[in-house]
Amino acid sequence: MGQDIAISGTGIAGLAAATAILGAGRDCVLFGPTTQVMAGVVQLAPNGWAALSVLGMAQDVMLRATRLHEITVRNLTNEATLARLPLTDVYASVARADLADVLEQRIKQTGRFSWHNTSVEEASQTGASVNIIGKDTGLHHTAGLVAADGVAGFGRSFISGQSGSAIKTSLATDKIALRSMVRLSDLPTFFSHPASNLWLGDGVHIVHYPIGDSVNIVATLPKSLARVEWQARFFRHNTPLQPLADPAIHWTATPLPRSGNTVCWRRGNMVLAGDAAHVMPPHLAQGAGQSLQDAACLMQSLAEYTDVSKAFAAYARHRSGMVAKIAQKAEISGKIMAFSGFAGRLRNAALDLGGNHLMQNWLADVWAADPGLSRQST
């Protein structure tokens, strides 16, 4: 039996899990594409940076990131500022490709890994050995398997017992996210301000923030509103956002799932991480951040227990409890942002009266570093 630990999936969660395994002194085997284009940008809140510090990579990632100094909330209809929250702790945007590159470089520096350009098709456990069959029909024996292959991957269905179609149905919503990256040189200087900007409208919200020489823009709205000329409807009468009504700007539409935490994270020496374990709505900048916290916790558990089964049990027990609270807040935040009519006006009035205090209290436990990782040093 091999003493290395396998990872299914080579996205952010999988690469982070690999660095955790290597950081705990184990060797790892990766299953997934060896070359892939990771599009998009993530915001990393203080807890994400705390996890990167535990993994020993915060400084390397920060060299690729754009620091954001405040969160500003505005009324999309009348352009009024509802709240402005200074960010004293580290909060920054980073391209997914850059984050993945830093993680991949750390993995390759160790020389204690193998990488199979295939996906996991089957897995079973015999005693303490995990038997993995790849799509290329290769058979591998490892001490454990971390399934970080996404919500539609092999791991979630295998470990939770849910079928792929059942998972898809349980996560479906009527919301859609429309995303675009625009060069700052093509927009007014307003967009280059180092802040995460949230615009709350009638059943819709817009987020934009700078990343390098560009700005990342995300519009979240019901699918029924994402029709022809939706940009004109929401941007044309808003002076700061008016340039975004340009029909030449390309928008990429992606379905927006509800939060979905699997009840079962572990099956013997096989365990979930990242979206495979928890689908995180993007309303609190926690998607990538929670995957990084998974990795930091995994590293601590593997360092504490030589027995993989005990390490995975400790990891799953701790992270499943922590993530459930965050996912619930992200779900509630999304519903509040989607308010329309009277509820939307009441939301805006509450933010106008005490927005900073409300936001600080709401985000305090979300952005706090995981207390379970306090024993780790950078």
mmCIF file of C-alpha atoms in Angstrom:
data_model
loop_
_atom_site.group_PDB
_atom_site.id
_atom_site.type_symbol
_atom_site.label_atom_id
_atom_site.label_comp_id
_atom_site.label_asym_id
_atom_site.label_seq_id
_atom_site.Cartn_x
_atom_site.Cartn_y
_atom_site.Cartn_z
ATOM 1 C CA MET A 1 0.000 0.000 0.000
ATOM 2 C CA GLY A 2 1.264 3.460 -0.879
ATOM 3 C CA GLN A 3 1.617 5.922 1.990
ATOM 4 C CA ASP A 4 0.924 8.918 -0.219
ATOM 5 C CA ILE A 5 -2.457 10.648 -0.321
ATOM 6 C CA ALA A 6 -4.369 11.199 -3.554
ATOM 7 C CA ILE A 7 -6.279 14.297 -4.620
ATOM 8 C CA SER A 8 -9.097 14.174 -7.143
ATOM 9 C CA GLY A 9 -9.375 17.553 -8.869
ATOM 10 C CA THR A 10 -6.760 20.133 -9.790
ATOM 11 C CA GLY A 11 -8.696 23.361 -9.374
ATOM 12 C CA ILE A 12 -8.032 25.782 -6.509
ATOM 13 C CA ALA A 13 -9.392 23.383 -3.874
ATOM 14 C CA GLY A 14 -7.405 20.421 -5.200
ATOM 15 C CA LEU A 15 -4.138 22.318 -5.521
ATOM 16 C CA ALA A 16 -4.602 23.799 -2.043
ATOM 17 C CA ALA A 17 -5.252 20.313 -0.635
ATOM 18 C CA ALA A 18 -2.060 19.093 -2.306
ATOM 19 C CA THR A 19 -0.010 21.858 -0.674
ATOM 20 C CA ALA A 20 -1.587 20.922 2.663
ATOM 21 C CA ILE A 21 -0.656 17.256 2.282
ATOM 22 C CA LEU A 22 2.893 18.146 1.280
ATOM 23 C CA GLY A 23 3.108 20.706 4.082
ATOM 24 C CA ALA A 24 2.208 17.980 6.573
ATOM 25 C CA GLY A 25 5.165 15.918 5.374
ATOM 26 C CA ARG A 26 3.218 13.469 3.192
ATOM 27 C CA ASP A 27 3.626 12.759 -0.511
ATOM 28 C CA CYS A 28 0.677 13.278 -2.839
ATOM 29 C CA VAL A 29 -0.796 11.989 -6.085
ATOM 30 C CA LEU A 30 -2.910 14.386 -8.148
ATOM 31 C CA PHE A 31 -5.651 13.307 -10.550
ATOM 32 C CA GLY A 32 -6.856 15.990 -12.941
ATOM 33 C CA PRO A 33 -5.857 18.182 -15.884
ATOM 34 C CA THR A 34 -2.178 19.109 -15.841
ATOM 35 C CA THR A 35 -2.881 22.185 -17.932
ATOM 36 C CA GLN A 36 -6.065 24.195 -17.704
ATOM 37 C CA VAL A 37 -7.108 27.800 -18.109
ATOM 38 C CA MET A 38 -8.609 29.191 -14.917
ATOM 39 C CA ALA A 39 -10.670 32.213 -15.793
ATOM 40 C CA GLY A 40 -12.110 34.695 -13.357
ATOM 41 C CA VAL A 41 -11.192 36.524 -10.197
ATOM 42 C CA VAL A 42 -11.776 35.899 -6.507
ATOM 43 C CA GLN A 43 -11.940 38.204 -3.528
ATOM 44 C CA LEU A 44 -10.089 36.900 -0.499
ATOM 45 C CA ALA A 45 -11.305 38.186 2.864
ATOM 46 C CA PRO A 46 -9.161 38.145 6.047
ATOM 47 C CA ASN A 47 -9.962 34.512 6.848
ATOM 48 C CA GLY A 48 -8.742 33.434 3.408
ATOM 49 C CA TRP A 49 -5.453 35.244 3.961
ATOM 50 C CA ALA A 50 -5.155 33.672 7.416
ATOM 51 C CA ALA A 51 -5.464 30.245 5.782
ATOM 52 C CA LEU A 52 -2.811 31.168 3.213
ATOM 53 C CA SER A 53 -0.539 32.215 6.077
ATOM 54 C CA VAL A 54 -0.987 28.801 7.694
ATOM 55 C CA LEU A 55 -0.082 27.208 4.358
ATOM 56 C CA GLY A 56 2.945 29.514 4.130
ATOM 57 C CA MET A 57 1.885 31.223 0.900
ATOM 58 C CA ALA A 58 0.266 34.524 1.857
ATOM 59 C CA GLN A 59 3.244 36.635 0.783
ATOM 60 C CA ASP A 60 3.595 34.904 -2.585
ATOM 61 C CA VAL A 61 -0.103 35.319 -3.374
ATOM 62 C CA MET A 62 -0.128 38.951 -2.226
ATOM 63 C CA LEU A 63 2.521 39.752 -4.852
ATOM 64 C CA ARG A 64 -0.112 38.865 -7.476
ATOM 65 C CA ALA A 65 -3.089 40.474 -5.711
ATOM 66 C CA THR A 66 -4.754 43.899 -5.686
ATOM 67 C CA ARG A 67 -5.335 45.193 -2.150
ATOM 68 C CA LEU A 68 -8.813 46.627 -1.517
ATOM 69 C CA HIS A 69 -9.220 49.188 1.255
ATOM 70 C CA GLU A 70 -12.965 49.468 1.777
ATOM 71 C CA ILE A 71 -16.370 48.025 0.990
ATOM 72 C CA THR A 72 -18.825 50.589 -0.306
ATOM 73 C CA VAL A 73 -22.554 49.890 -0.549
ATOM 74 C CA ARG A 74 -24.706 52.099 -2.766
ATOM 75 C CA ASN A 75 -28.303 52.375 -3.904
ATOM 76 C CA LEU A 76 -28.441 51.345 -7.562
ATOM 77 C CA THR A 77 -31.541 53.450 -8.173
ATOM 78 C CA ASN A 78 -30.554 56.845 -6.761
ATOM 79 C CA GLU A 79 -26.746 56.349 -6.436
ATOM 80 C CA ALA A 80 -26.795 57.224 -2.713
ATOM 81 C CA THR A 81 -24.022 55.785 -0.538
ATOM 82 C CA LEU A 82 -25.578 53.527 2.108
ATOM 83 C CA ALA A 83 -22.459 52.319 3.918
ATOM 84 C CA ARG A 84 -18.696 52.539 3.701
ATOM 85 C CA LEU A 85 -16.716 49.973 5.677
ATOM 86 C CA PRO A 86 -12.929 50.524 5.942
ATOM 87 C CA LEU A 87 -10.940 47.301 5.619
ATOM 88 C CA THR A 88 -8.164 47.319 8.195
ATOM 89 C CA ASP A 89 -7.297 43.631 7.774
ATOM 90 C CA VAL A 90 -6.050 42.180 4.498
ATOM 91 C CA TYR A 91 -8.740 41.997 1.826
ATOM 92 C CA ALA A 92 -7.721 41.694 -1.812
ATOM 93 C CA SER A 93 -8.673 40.478 -5.265
ATOM 94 C CA VAL A 94 -6.571 37.951 -7.163
ATOM 95 C CA ALA A 95 -6.947 36.195 -10.489
ATOM 96 C CA ARG A 96 -7.802 32.510 -10.173
ATOM 97 C CA ALA A 97 -4.982 31.715 -12.590
ATOM 98 C CA ASP A 98 -2.456 33.543 -10.395
ATOM 99 C CA LEU A 99 -3.648 31.836 -7.220
ATOM 100 C CA ALA A 100 -3.474 28.450 -8.950
ATOM 101 C CA ASP A 101 0.002 29.218 -10.275
ATOM 102 C CA VAL A 102 1.349 30.004 -6.795
ATOM 103 C CA LEU A 103 -0.144 26.776 -5.443
ATOM 104 C CA GLU A 104 1.211 24.743 -8.350
ATOM 105 C CA GLN A 105 4.693 26.218 -7.984
ATOM 106 C CA ARG A 106 4.738 25.263 -4.304
ATOM 107 C CA ILE A 107 3.732 21.684 -5.187
ATOM 108 C CA LYS A 108 6.438 21.375 -7.843
ATOM 109 C CA GLN A 109 9.127 22.792 -5.557
ATOM 110 C CA THR A 110 8.758 19.827 -3.208
ATOM 111 C CA GLY A 111 9.344 17.143 -5.835
ATOM 112 C CA ARG A 112 7.236 14.786 -3.689
ATOM 113 C CA PHE A 113 4.258 14.332 -5.974
ATOM 114 C CA SER A 114 3.007 12.596 -9.082
ATOM 115 C CA TRP A 115 0.374 14.003 -11.414
ATOM 116 C CA HIS A 116 -1.940 11.930 -13.598
ATOM 117 C CA ASN A 117 -3.725 13.759 -16.399
ATOM 118 C CA THR A 118 -6.949 11.836 -15.867
ATOM 119 C CA SER A 119 -9.981 11.850 -13.584
ATOM 120 C CA VAL A 120 -10.974 9.405 -10.860
ATOM 121 C CA GLU A 121 -13.676 7.016 -12.040
ATOM 122 C CA GLU A 122 -13.900 4.538 -9.168
ATOM 123 C CA ALA A 123 -12.574 4.147 -5.646
ATOM 124 C CA SER A 124 -12.814 1.546 -2.921
ATOM 125 C CA GLN A 125 -11.098 0.772 0.348
ATOM 126 C CA THR A 126 -9.470 -2.483 1.403
ATOM 127 C CA GLY A 127 -8.235 -2.311 4.963
ATOM 128 C CA ALA A 128 -6.246 0.922 5.190
ATOM 129 C CA SER A 129 -5.612 1.075 1.434
ATOM 130 C CA VAL A 130 -7.655 3.205 -0.961
ATOM 131 C CA ASN A 131 -7.841 1.688 -4.439
ATOM 132 C CA ILE A 132 -8.318 4.253 -7.202
ATOM 133 C CA ILE A 133 -9.145 3.599 -10.839
ATOM 134 C CA GLY A 134 -8.627 6.501 -13.220
ATOM 135 C CA LYS A 135 -10.457 7.215 -16.445
ATOM 136 C CA ASP A 136 -7.284 6.003 -18.167
ATOM 137 C CA THR A 137 -7.969 2.608 -16.451
ATOM 138 C CA GLY A 138 -4.826 2.921 -14.333
ATOM 139 C CA LEU A 139 -5.003 1.382 -10.831
ATOM 140 C CA HIS A 140 -3.438 3.201 -7.882
ATOM 141 C CA HIS A 141 -3.147 2.339 -4.189
ATOM 142 C CA THR A 142 -2.860 5.176 -1.680
ATOM 143 C CA ALA A 143 -3.360 5.797 2.022
ATOM 144 C CA GLY A 144 -6.225 8.208 1.398
ATOM 145 C CA LEU A 145 -8.172 10.256 -1.133
ATOM 146 C CA VAL A 146 -9.169 13.917 -0.896
ATOM 147 C CA ALA A 147 -11.981 14.516 -3.388
ATOM 148 C CA ALA A 148 -11.791 18.176 -4.417
ATOM 149 C CA ASP A 149 -13.284 17.706 -7.865
ATOM 150 C CA GLY A 150 -16.244 20.063 -7.566
ATOM 151 C CA VAL A 151 -19.938 19.648 -6.979
ATOM 152 C CA ALA A 152 -20.397 17.560 -10.144
ATOM 153 C CA GLY A 153 -17.271 15.447 -9.692
ATOM 154 C CA PHE A 154 -16.814 11.845 -8.636
ATOM 155 C CA GLY A 155 -16.214 12.582 -4.963
ATOM 156 C CA ARG A 156 -19.427 14.251 -3.788
ATOM 157 C CA SER A 157 -21.673 11.653 -5.374
ATOM 158 C CA PHE A 158 -19.539 8.723 -4.175
ATOM 159 C CA ILE A 159 -19.072 9.866 -0.584
ATOM 160 C CA SER A 160 -22.494 11.431 0.026
ATOM 161 C CA GLY A 161 -24.470 8.764 -1.830
ATOM 162 C CA GLN A 162 -26.404 11.431 -3.783
ATOM 163 C CA SER A 163 -26.798 10.988 -7.514
ATOM 164 C CA GLY A 164 -25.467 13.686 -9.810
ATOM 165 C CA SER A 165 -28.973 14.624 -10.965
ATOM 166 C CA ALA A 166 -30.217 14.894 -7.371
ATOM 167 C CA ILE A 167 -27.306 17.163 -6.482
ATOM 168 C CA LYS A 168 -27.986 19.385 -9.490
ATOM 169 C CA THR A 169 -31.696 19.652 -8.678
ATOM 170 C CA SER A 170 -31.083 20.468 -5.011
ATOM 171 C CA LEU A 171 -28.777 23.377 -5.878
ATOM 172 C CA ALA A 172 -30.778 24.953 -8.715
ATOM 173 C CA THR A 173 -32.099 28.516 -8.356
ATOM 174 C CA ASP A 174 -33.709 31.088 -10.624
ATOM 175 C CA LYS A 175 -30.677 33.396 -10.281
ATOM 176 C CA ILE A 176 -27.894 34.036 -12.738
ATOM 177 C CA ALA A 177 -24.537 35.801 -12.480
ATOM 178 C CA LEU A 178 -23.331 37.849 -15.445
ATOM 179 C CA ARG A 179 -19.598 38.530 -15.323
ATOM 180 C CA SER A 180 -17.248 40.736 -17.273
ATOM 181 C CA MET A 181 -13.660 41.959 -17.101
ATOM 182 C CA VAL A 182 -13.026 45.410 -18.562
ATOM 183 C CA ARG A 183 -9.710 47.242 -18.813
ATOM 184 C CA LEU A 184 -9.522 50.201 -16.451
ATOM 185 C CA SER A 185 -8.126 52.320 -19.274
ATOM 186 C CA ASP A 186 -11.498 51.975 -21.024
ATOM 187 C CA LEU A 187 -13.480 53.222 -18.025
ATOM 188 C CA PRO A 188 -13.664 56.378 -15.872
ATOM 189 C CA THR A 189 -11.221 56.603 -12.948
ATOM 190 C CA PHE A 190 -14.114 55.854 -10.566
ATOM 191 C CA PHE A 191 -13.655 52.145 -11.311
ATOM 192 C CA SER A 192 -9.973 52.129 -10.320
ATOM 193 C CA HIS A 193 -10.656 53.089 -6.691
ATOM 194 C CA PRO A 194 -9.290 50.222 -4.517
ATOM 195 C CA ALA A 195 -12.630 49.179 -3.085
ATOM 196 C CA SER A 196 -15.166 46.392 -3.343
ATOM 197 C CA ASN A 197 -18.319 48.126 -4.538
ATOM 198 C CA LEU A 198 -21.814 46.730 -3.988
ATOM 199 C CA TRP A 199 -24.838 48.300 -5.672
ATOM 200 C CA LEU A 200 -28.237 47.219 -4.332
ATOM 201 C CA GLY A 201 -31.165 47.517 -6.709
ATOM 202 C CA ASP A 202 -34.699 46.227 -7.110
ATOM 203 C CA GLY A 203 -34.150 42.458 -7.141
ATOM 204 C CA VAL A 204 -30.639 42.837 -8.531
ATOM 205 C CA HIS A 205 -27.195 43.646 -7.181
ATOM 206 C CA ILE A 206 -23.946 44.619 -8.880
ATOM 207 C CA VAL A 207 -20.425 44.083 -7.547
ATOM 208 C CA HIS A 208 -17.252 45.532 -9.043
ATOM 209 C CA TYR A 209 -13.668 45.860 -7.892
ATOM 210 C CA PRO A 210 -10.275 46.412 -9.535
ATOM 211 C CA ILE A 211 -7.872 43.585 -10.265
ATOM 212 C CA GLY A 212 -4.537 44.606 -11.759
ATOM 213 C CA ASP A 213 -5.189 46.766 -14.825
ATOM 214 C CA SER A 214 -8.824 45.659 -15.119
ATOM 215 C CA VAL A 215 -12.077 45.741 -13.196
ATOM 216 C CA ASN A 216 -14.133 42.648 -12.429
ATOM 217 C CA ILE A 217 -17.885 43.193 -12.649
ATOM 218 C CA VAL A 218 -20.598 40.773 -11.558
ATOM 219 C CA ALA A 219 -24.329 41.381 -11.937
ATOM 220 C CA THR A 220 -26.643 39.011 -10.064
ATOM 221 C CA LEU A 221 -30.286 38.940 -11.078
ATOM 222 C CA PRO A 222 -33.214 36.610 -11.785
ATOM 223 C CA LYS A 223 -32.924 34.723 -15.068
ATOM 224 C CA SER A 224 -36.193 36.324 -16.164
ATOM 225 C CA LEU A 225 -34.523 39.757 -16.141
ATOM 226 C CA ALA A 226 -31.375 38.665 -17.987
ATOM 227 C CA ARG A 227 -32.855 39.295 -21.396
ATOM 228 C CA VAL A 228 -32.039 41.554 -24.302
ATOM 229 C CA GLU A 229 -30.650 44.942 -23.239
ATOM 230 C CA TRP A 230 -30.600 44.143 -19.525
ATOM 231 C CA GLN A 231 -27.455 46.297 -19.299
ATOM 232 C CA ALA A 232 -29.337 49.348 -20.512
ATOM 233 C CA ARG A 233 -32.095 48.745 -17.986
ATOM 234 C CA PHE A 234 -29.763 48.721 -14.985
ATOM 235 C CA PHE A 235 -26.855 50.927 -16.087
ATOM 236 C CA ARG A 236 -28.131 53.574 -18.492
ATOM 237 C CA HIS A 237 -29.726 55.779 -15.823
ATOM 238 C CA ASN A 238 -26.938 55.371 -13.266
ATOM 239 C CA THR A 239 -24.251 57.986 -13.885
ATOM 240 C CA PRO A 240 -21.200 56.122 -12.463
ATOM 241 C CA LEU A 241 -22.191 52.791 -14.044
ATOM 242 C CA GLN A 242 -23.415 54.215 -17.354
ATOM 243 C CA PRO A 243 -20.294 53.074 -19.281
ATOM 244 C CA LEU A 244 -21.245 49.454 -18.503
ATOM 245 C CA ALA A 245 -24.322 49.802 -20.713
ATOM 246 C CA ASP A 246 -22.003 49.664 -23.733
ATOM 247 C CA PRO A 247 -23.267 46.738 -25.871
ATOM 248 C CA ALA A 248 -19.662 46.013 -26.880
ATOM 249 C CA ILE A 249 -18.902 44.719 -23.374
ATOM 250 C CA HIS A 250 -19.057 40.928 -23.318
ATOM 251 C CA TRP A 251 -20.821 39.245 -20.400
ATOM 252 C CA THR A 252 -20.512 35.585 -19.424
ATOM 253 C CA ALA A 253 -23.589 34.045 -17.815
ATOM 254 C CA THR A 254 -23.317 31.339 -15.158
ATOM 255 C CA PRO A 255 -26.113 29.790 -13.070
ATOM 256 C CA LEU A 256 -25.962 30.799 -9.422
ATOM 257 C CA PRO A 257 -26.498 27.808 -7.104
ATOM 258 C CA ARG A 258 -27.842 27.945 -3.593
ATOM 259 C CA SER A 259 -25.561 26.899 -0.745
ATOM 260 C CA GLY A 260 -25.231 23.155 -0.508
ATOM 261 C CA ASN A 261 -23.259 21.377 2.190
ATOM 262 C CA THR A 262 -23.204 17.630 1.960
ATOM 263 C CA VAL A 263 -24.256 15.901 5.171
ATOM 264 C CA CYS A 264 -21.481 13.323 4.805
ATOM 265 C CA TRP A 265 -17.922 14.606 4.253
ATOM 266 C CA ARG A 266 -16.056 11.374 4.845
ATOM 267 C CA ARG A 267 -16.176 7.718 3.883
ATOM 268 C CA GLY A 268 -13.352 5.793 5.527
ATOM 269 C CA ASN A 269 -10.049 7.132 4.214
ATOM 270 C CA MET A 270 -11.797 9.295 1.625
ATOM 271 C CA VAL A 271 -12.873 12.857 2.369
ATOM 272 C CA LEU A 272 -14.292 15.905 0.558
ATOM 273 C CA ALA A 273 -12.879 19.428 0.163
ATOM 274 C CA GLY A 274 -13.844 22.623 -1.658
ATOM 275 C CA ASP A 275 -17.060 22.769 -3.679
ATOM 276 C CA ALA A 276 -17.331 18.988 -3.493
ATOM 277 C CA ALA A 277 -18.039 19.451 0.224
ATOM 278 C CA HIS A 278 -19.679 22.867 0.275
ATOM 279 C CA VAL A 279 -21.151 25.003 -2.485
ATOM 280 C CA MET A 280 -20.688 28.565 -1.320
ATOM 281 C CA PRO A 281 -22.800 31.398 -2.808
ATOM 282 C CA PRO A 282 -20.495 34.292 -3.785
ATOM 283 C CA HIS A 283 -22.130 36.855 -1.513
ATOM 284 C CA LEU A 284 -19.499 37.051 1.250
ATOM 285 C CA ALA A 285 -16.256 36.519 -0.709
ATOM 286 C CA GLN A 286 -15.989 33.004 0.713
ATOM 287 C CA GLY A 287 -15.834 30.593 -2.241
ATOM 288 C CA ALA A 288 -12.060 30.310 -2.575
ATOM 289 C CA GLY A 289 -11.521 31.391 1.027
ATOM 290 C CA GLN A 290 -13.364 28.395 2.444
ATOM 291 C CA SER A 291 -11.430 26.025 0.162
ATOM 292 C CA LEU A 292 -8.199 27.517 1.500
ATOM 293 C CA GLN A 293 -9.444 27.061 5.052
ATOM 294 C CA ASP A 294 -10.227 23.435 4.196
ATOM 295 C CA ALA A 295 -6.607 23.022 3.143
ATOM 296 C CA ALA A 296 -5.199 24.718 6.240
ATOM 297 C CA CYS A 297 -7.317 22.521 8.503
ATOM 298 C CA LEU A 298 -6.361 19.417 6.518
ATOM 299 C CA MET A 299 -2.672 20.206 6.948
ATOM 300 C CA GLN A 300 -3.105 20.633 10.687
ATOM 301 C CA SER A 301 -5.046 17.378 11.024
ATOM 302 C CA LEU A 302 -2.503 15.373 9.020
ATOM 303 C CA ALA A 303 0.332 16.834 11.079
ATOM 304 C CA GLU A 304 -1.454 15.938 14.309
ATOM 305 C CA TYR A 305 -2.472 12.373 13.427
ATOM 306 C CA THR A 306 -0.244 9.836 11.675
ATOM 307 C CA ASP A 307 -3.305 7.667 11.029
ATOM 308 C CA VAL A 308 -5.045 9.004 7.904
ATOM 309 C CA SER A 309 -8.472 7.852 9.062
ATOM 310 C CA LYS A 310 -8.150 9.797 12.326
ATOM 311 C CA ALA A 311 -6.769 12.851 10.526
ATOM 312 C CA PHE A 312 -9.628 12.861 8.016
ATOM 313 C CA ALA A 313 -12.186 12.363 10.798
ATOM 314 C CA ALA A 314 -10.825 15.358 12.729
ATOM 315 C CA TYR A 315 -10.745 17.496 9.582
ATOM 316 C CA ALA A 316 -14.291 16.573 8.513
ATOM 317 C CA ARG A 317 -15.715 17.079 11.989
ATOM 318 C CA HIS A 318 -14.202 20.535 12.365
ATOM 319 C CA ARG A 319 -14.749 21.890 8.873
ATOM 320 C CA SER A 320 -18.304 20.633 8.395
ATOM 321 C CA GLY A 321 -19.380 22.539 11.491
ATOM 322 C CA MET A 322 -17.534 25.722 10.562
ATOM 323 C CA VAL A 323 -18.674 25.779 6.940
ATOM 324 C CA ALA A 324 -22.351 25.236 7.757
ATOM 325 C CA LYS A 325 -22.474 28.535 9.654
ATOM 326 C CA ILE A 326 -20.744 30.476 6.877
ATOM 327 C CA ALA A 327 -22.910 28.965 4.142
ATOM 328 C CA GLN A 328 -26.058 29.897 6.025
ATOM 329 C CA LYS A 329 -24.911 33.509 6.307
ATOM 330 C CA ALA A 330 -23.975 33.604 2.626
ATOM 331 C CA GLU A 331 -27.424 32.286 1.694
ATOM 332 C CA ILE A 332 -29.180 34.846 3.881
ATOM 333 C CA SER A 333 -26.979 37.637 2.495
ATOM 334 C CA GLY A 334 -27.954 36.671 -1.047
ATOM 335 C CA LYS A 335 -31.640 36.816 -0.169
ATOM 336 C CA ILE A 336 -31.241 40.242 1.432
ATOM 337 C CA MET A 337 -29.371 41.535 -1.625
ATOM 338 C CA ALA A 338 -32.188 40.222 -3.842
ATOM 339 C CA PHE A 339 -34.948 42.100 -2.002
ATOM 340 C CA SER A 340 -37.219 44.155 -4.224
ATOM 341 C CA GLY A 341 -40.119 46.527 -3.724
ATOM 342 C CA PHE A 342 -40.911 47.507 -0.137
ATOM 343 C CA ALA A 343 -38.460 44.962 1.310
ATOM 344 C CA GLY A 344 -35.670 46.420 -0.805
ATOM 345 C CA ARG A 345 -36.464 49.970 0.283
ATOM 346 C CA LEU A 346 -36.558 48.874 3.928
ATOM 347 C CA ARG A 347 -33.171 47.160 3.515
ATOM 348 C CA ASN A 348 -31.658 50.305 2.047
ATOM 349 C CA ALA A 349 -33.136 52.467 4.802
ATOM 350 C CA ALA A 350 -31.638 50.212 7.482
ATOM 351 C CA LEU A 351 -28.223 50.362 5.817
ATOM 352 C CA ASP A 352 -28.483 54.123 5.478
ATOM 353 C CA LEU A 353 -29.139 54.461 9.209
ATOM 354 C CA GLY A 354 -26.536 52.042 10.545
ATOM 355 C CA GLY A 355 -24.844 50.304 7.656
ATOM 356 C CA ASN A 356 -21.296 50.230 9.008
ATOM 357 C CA HIS A 357 -22.340 48.781 12.362
ATOM 358 C CA LEU A 358 -24.645 46.221 10.740
ATOM 359 C CA MET A 359 -21.970 45.087 8.302
ATOM 360 C CA GLN A 360 -19.234 44.843 10.934
ATOM 361 C CA ASN A 361 -21.409 42.674 13.169
ATOM 362 C CA TRP A 362 -22.590 40.500 10.272
ATOM 363 C CA LEU A 363 -19.109 39.890 8.877
ATOM 364 C CA ALA A 364 -17.122 39.599 12.112
ATOM 365 C CA ASP A 365 -17.413 35.838 12.561
ATOM 366 C CA VAL A 366 -17.295 35.176 8.800
ATOM 367 C CA TRP A 367 -13.955 36.905 8.350
ATOM 368 C CA ALA A 368 -12.427 35.858 11.657
ATOM 369 C CA ALA A 369 -9.552 33.412 11.302
ATOM 370 C CA ASP A 370 -10.615 29.874 12.139
ATOM 371 C CA PRO A 371 -9.816 29.468 15.865
ATOM 372 C CA GLY A 372 -9.007 25.825 15.194
ATOM 373 C CA LEU A 373 -5.965 26.928 13.201
ATOM 374 C CA SER A 374 -4.498 29.155 15.892
ATOM 375 C CA ARG A 375 -1.838 26.606 16.765
ATOM 376 C CA GLN A 376 -0.295 26.905 13.327
ATOM 377 C CA SER A 377 2.399 29.457 12.566
ATOM 378 C CA THR A 378 3.361 30.939 9.225
#
